[in-house]
Amino acid sequence: MTYAVIGGGNTGQAIAGYLRLKEESVKLYTRDPNKAQRISKQGLEVKGIYSGKVILEASTSMDEVISDAKFIIISTTAMGHETIVKQIKPILKDNQTIVFFPGYWGALECKRILGEHLIKNKNITVAETSAMPFVSIADNAGSVFINKIKHNVLISTLCEENPIALSFMNRFPQLILGNSVFETSLNNSNVVIHPPITLFNAARIDASEAFQFYTDGASPFSVNYVEKMDIERLQIASRLKVNTQSILTVLNEFYDTGYPTLYEALPGLFPTGLAPTTLDYRYMTEDIPFGLVPISELGKILGVETPYTDSIISAASLLMDSDYRKEGISFKGLTKESLLSMSVV
Amino acid sequence: MTYAVIGGGNTGQAIAGYLRLKEESVKLYTRDPNKAQRISKQGLEVKGIYSGKVILEASTSMDEVISDAKFIIISTTAMGHETIVKQIKPILKDNQTIVFFPGYWGALECKRILGEHLIKNKNITVAETSAMPFVSIADNAGSVFINKIKHNVLISTLCEENPIALSFMNRFPQLILGNSVFETSLNNSNVVIHPPITLFNAARIDASEAFQFYTDGASPFSVNYVEKMDIERLQIASRLKVNTQSILTVLNEFYDTGYPTLYEALPGLFPTGLAPTTLDYRYMTEDIPFGLVPISELGKILGVETPYTDSIISAASLLMDSDYRKEGISFKGLTKESLLSMSVV
């Protein structure tokens, strides 16, 4: 099977490397011509849970990367989704499948940009997951380290008529089928963990101090705040009749653990997770506009109050001099009824 | 002259010790019977800028402390103001002067609790300052260390007819006359500095990590946030026709320095100021309800938007599971016109 992996970051390289180790045909898209050249010339050294040296074609030409692909895996940050979908829109071929790893409402964004007509005419399957499949990190010298595999990562498609191919499910055994793209995007655990912990550690992140994000940074009050935000997320999901689990359960299922509290789970699961050294980082720039803003905006439409979520959006926007609400997913023009019809498959 | 100092904390002990060194007659009120007994028995060792051993009468009986006082100095935290004023209300004598060190809207609170009738009948002078007169710290073994004297601390009274006595002004040469209690309360520099820096360092304060509040904790983005809050405070003051200066100017005048930016002033002025080791601290519990809430509530009445201030109030209230807006100063029932008539003397 032929895969296009869009995004040459930590996860993009891990997915591409993993697929090549499984002897799939893979092309990797990266915006960085030097990286494309290096990977195409030297290949990738995969280390960690999987290991081996793979030959891999990387390119800055979107057309070249996706033209033969059955599956187009988009593993950029959520900020890149709109640009990527606009880029691939005119060159999509019949029967291709687009998978956002992870969703961050990417499937709905994709539908909005491509239009129902194009999706139907070309029989495009649009899917998204609730999380990255691996925890991984790539260096700039040509190796990618796959640290952990997440289990029970949800994957959903836009509509029942276009289910995700069995071959894809078999290739990523960590995936389990979800019921709708609302379920996958609302089960993204990052969005309620990263922003509040970042905000309550903002000064030392801003000062580039080295500290452990989940060990030093997740204090009792901060984790309590995360749990309150989680309740708001679960309330939205419940109104939309979407299956969700608490963040603690999601994390325990990802890593097959049994932590009794989130306060123990975070340092337990990520004992060496260094904090970012700048506030201009995806914990804010991705998780707020593409994670918290949609929860808050859904709350407005559904009549669910989300004060914990809203406070983080406001304080972080003001701190960073950014309008995260404007940058983010807003569900403009949608009503409670239209949301409900889309969320229940 | 006879002084009653209400509050046996760091500043109360410093003020009482300073006054005794100047050979004034002083009684100190403290709620702590052990502290009262110890001070009455052993006196106080004053160190730092002033020094000497003083004999001092301390008591847990409010009546005993204030009955002969010309000046009643209230130097508890703002949370204590209401209780103290209610306690002294039935035992106030003619011609006494009440001074809140510092105000935090204490003079207006006092007027609300005592009533105009009592204030007029007994000819009570009510005054407040914009800041503590000293930077000081007391230990539990009987000594108080006066570290710094602030200069240009504002003092205002409730009404022109009852000015502050010249003898009081002479005794505290760091005081300068302000025009109204709006001016003193709106010139409190703590309220825009402490809460945001605390919030953006919340996790490590919550985890009781030792760090320098103004050196490690005042990162560029955090200080920028403080400056934005300061602009909101200045806008409120301007609408009320109240004289105020930027926090940077206030600090430079307190300490007779010339720092060009707040980002340089904070670590420069307070290089060894350790952060609190709990979030349940006056940087939140005093500065938000008695500092930021009144700014925000004034904004509502005056039609000035205060998003930076509001975000800190909301996020901190949710983080601490406290309703700081409800606990704080609200100016209930006052209109733009009534505020303006009170603020312009």
XYZ file of C-alpha atoms in Angstrom, chain B residues 33-221:
189
model
C -2.267 36.048 73.181
C 1.196 34.457 73.221
C 2.580 37.190 71.015
C 0.900 39.869 73.141
C 2.388 38.387 76.295
C 5.845 37.952 74.813
C 6.031 41.521 73.449
C 4.626 43.036 76.640
C 7.141 41.091 78.686
C 10.268 41.254 76.537
C 9.636 44.259 74.319
C 10.794 44.376 70.716
C 14.291 44.410 69.254
C 14.223 46.773 66.255
C 16.943 46.144 63.670
C 17.916 47.434 60.268
C 17.418 51.062 59.317
C 16.285 51.905 62.833
C 17.681 50.034 65.784
C 17.201 49.683 69.459
C 15.327 47.716 72.052
C 11.888 49.074 72.965
C 9.414 48.416 75.745
C 5.969 47.979 74.296
C 2.519 47.197 75.610
C 0.746 44.588 73.484
C -2.727 43.271 74.113
C -5.565 41.187 72.713
C -8.069 43.681 74.114
C -9.111 46.162 71.441
C -10.690 48.427 74.018
C -7.521 48.616 76.067
C -5.425 49.372 73.000
C -7.525 52.072 71.387
C -9.188 53.797 74.335
C -6.502 56.450 74.833
C -5.276 56.606 71.263
C -5.299 59.729 69.177
C -4.287 57.669 66.136
C -5.495 54.163 65.381
C -3.228 52.655 62.740
C -4.735 49.589 61.087
C -1.988 47.468 59.569
C -3.711 44.114 59.197
C -4.229 42.655 55.735
C -7.232 44.059 53.883
C -9.205 40.913 54.719
C -9.104 42.042 58.345
C -10.406 45.579 57.774
C -14.097 44.800 58.018
C -13.737 42.787 61.239
C -11.520 45.406 62.873
C -13.790 48.314 61.984
C -16.832 46.438 63.309
C -14.892 45.733 66.501
C -13.861 49.335 67.107
C -17.175 50.890 66.001
C -18.908 50.686 69.440
C -15.855 51.843 71.394
C -14.655 54.744 69.269
C -14.098 58.008 71.155
C -14.472 61.579 69.945
C -11.760 63.026 67.740
C -9.927 59.778 67.056
C -8.144 59.254 63.751
C -8.183 55.914 61.927
C -5.410 55.320 59.389
C -5.298 52.245 57.137
C -1.739 51.255 56.281
C -2.246 50.713 53.348
C -5.765 51.513 52.179
C -6.986 48.796 49.852
C -10.229 50.822 49.891
C -10.246 50.593 53.702
C -11.357 54.208 54.200
C -14.455 53.746 52.060
C -15.192 50.398 53.734
C -14.824 52.128 57.098
C -17.277 54.862 56.108
C -19.777 52.219 54.970
C -19.500 50.335 58.289
C -19.346 53.293 60.697
C -21.907 55.377 58.848
C -21.655 59.075 58.075
C -23.609 59.917 61.195
C -21.136 58.347 63.629
C -18.143 59.750 61.754
C -19.594 63.267 61.929
C -20.914 63.027 65.481
C -17.675 61.775 66.972
C -15.560 63.812 64.560
C -13.634 60.759 63.404
C -10.908 61.298 60.838
C -10.551 58.367 58.455
C -7.393 58.136 56.376
C -5.501 55.599 54.329
C -2.154 55.290 52.601
C -1.184 53.877 49.223
C 1.476 51.581 50.657
C 3.133 50.274 53.796
C 5.607 52.815 55.219
C 8.393 50.257 55.594
C 9.574 47.038 54.075
C 10.054 44.931 57.180
C 9.992 41.422 58.557
C 9.430 40.241 62.105
C 10.498 36.933 63.565
C 8.787 35.052 66.353
C 11.603 35.548 68.817
C 10.958 39.241 69.412
C 12.818 41.141 66.755
C 11.650 43.091 63.746
C 13.947 44.014 60.896
C 13.186 47.243 59.019
C 14.764 46.720 55.665
C 13.715 49.768 53.668
C 11.726 52.973 54.060
C 9.429 53.817 51.193
C 9.340 57.460 50.115
C 6.464 59.399 48.638
C 3.785 57.172 50.091
C 0.406 58.861 49.594
C -2.007 59.488 52.445
C -5.556 60.794 51.994
C -8.561 61.361 54.216
C -12.239 60.752 53.532
C -13.138 64.434 53.470
C -11.427 67.790 53.322
C -12.968 68.878 56.625
C -10.999 66.222 58.483
C -7.396 66.487 57.331
C -4.693 64.315 58.760
C -2.948 65.900 61.781
C 0.350 67.616 61.165
C 1.909 65.689 64.066
C 1.143 62.436 62.247
C 2.676 63.728 59.024
C 5.766 64.828 60.896
C 6.091 61.452 62.543
C 5.973 59.648 59.202
C 8.120 61.787 56.900
C 7.713 59.291 54.060
C 4.069 60.361 53.694
C 2.867 62.946 51.221
C -0.667 64.268 51.009
C -2.959 62.826 48.368
C -6.210 64.337 47.157
C -8.705 61.585 47.897
C -8.981 58.020 49.114
C -9.532 57.037 45.489
C -6.078 58.362 44.774
C -4.439 56.356 47.572
C -6.254 53.114 46.839
C -5.721 53.419 43.100
C -2.010 54.049 43.626
C -1.355 50.774 45.433
C 1.364 49.218 43.328
C 1.056 45.739 44.788
C -2.237 44.962 43.160
C -1.064 44.958 39.562
C 2.291 43.317 40.312
C 1.570 40.464 42.702
C -1.432 38.611 41.228
C -0.281 38.099 37.627
C 3.250 37.140 38.636
C 1.792 34.744 41.199
C -0.546 33.194 38.645
C 2.186 32.770 36.040
C 4.295 31.027 38.699
C 1.382 29.252 40.366
C 2.627 25.697 39.959
C 5.971 26.237 41.644
C 4.470 28.336 44.411
C 1.889 25.594 44.947
C 4.719 23.064 45.073
C 6.539 25.243 47.664
C 9.627 25.545 45.492
C 12.114 28.161 46.629
C 12.657 30.844 43.999
C 13.126 34.610 43.805
C 9.751 36.153 43.052
C 10.996 39.227 41.184
C 14.178 37.793 39.736
C 13.157 34.322 38.589
C 9.420 34.920 38.504
C 9.142 38.161 36.546
C 9.710 36.973 32.985
C 9.313 39.297 29.975
C 5.778 38.118 29.103
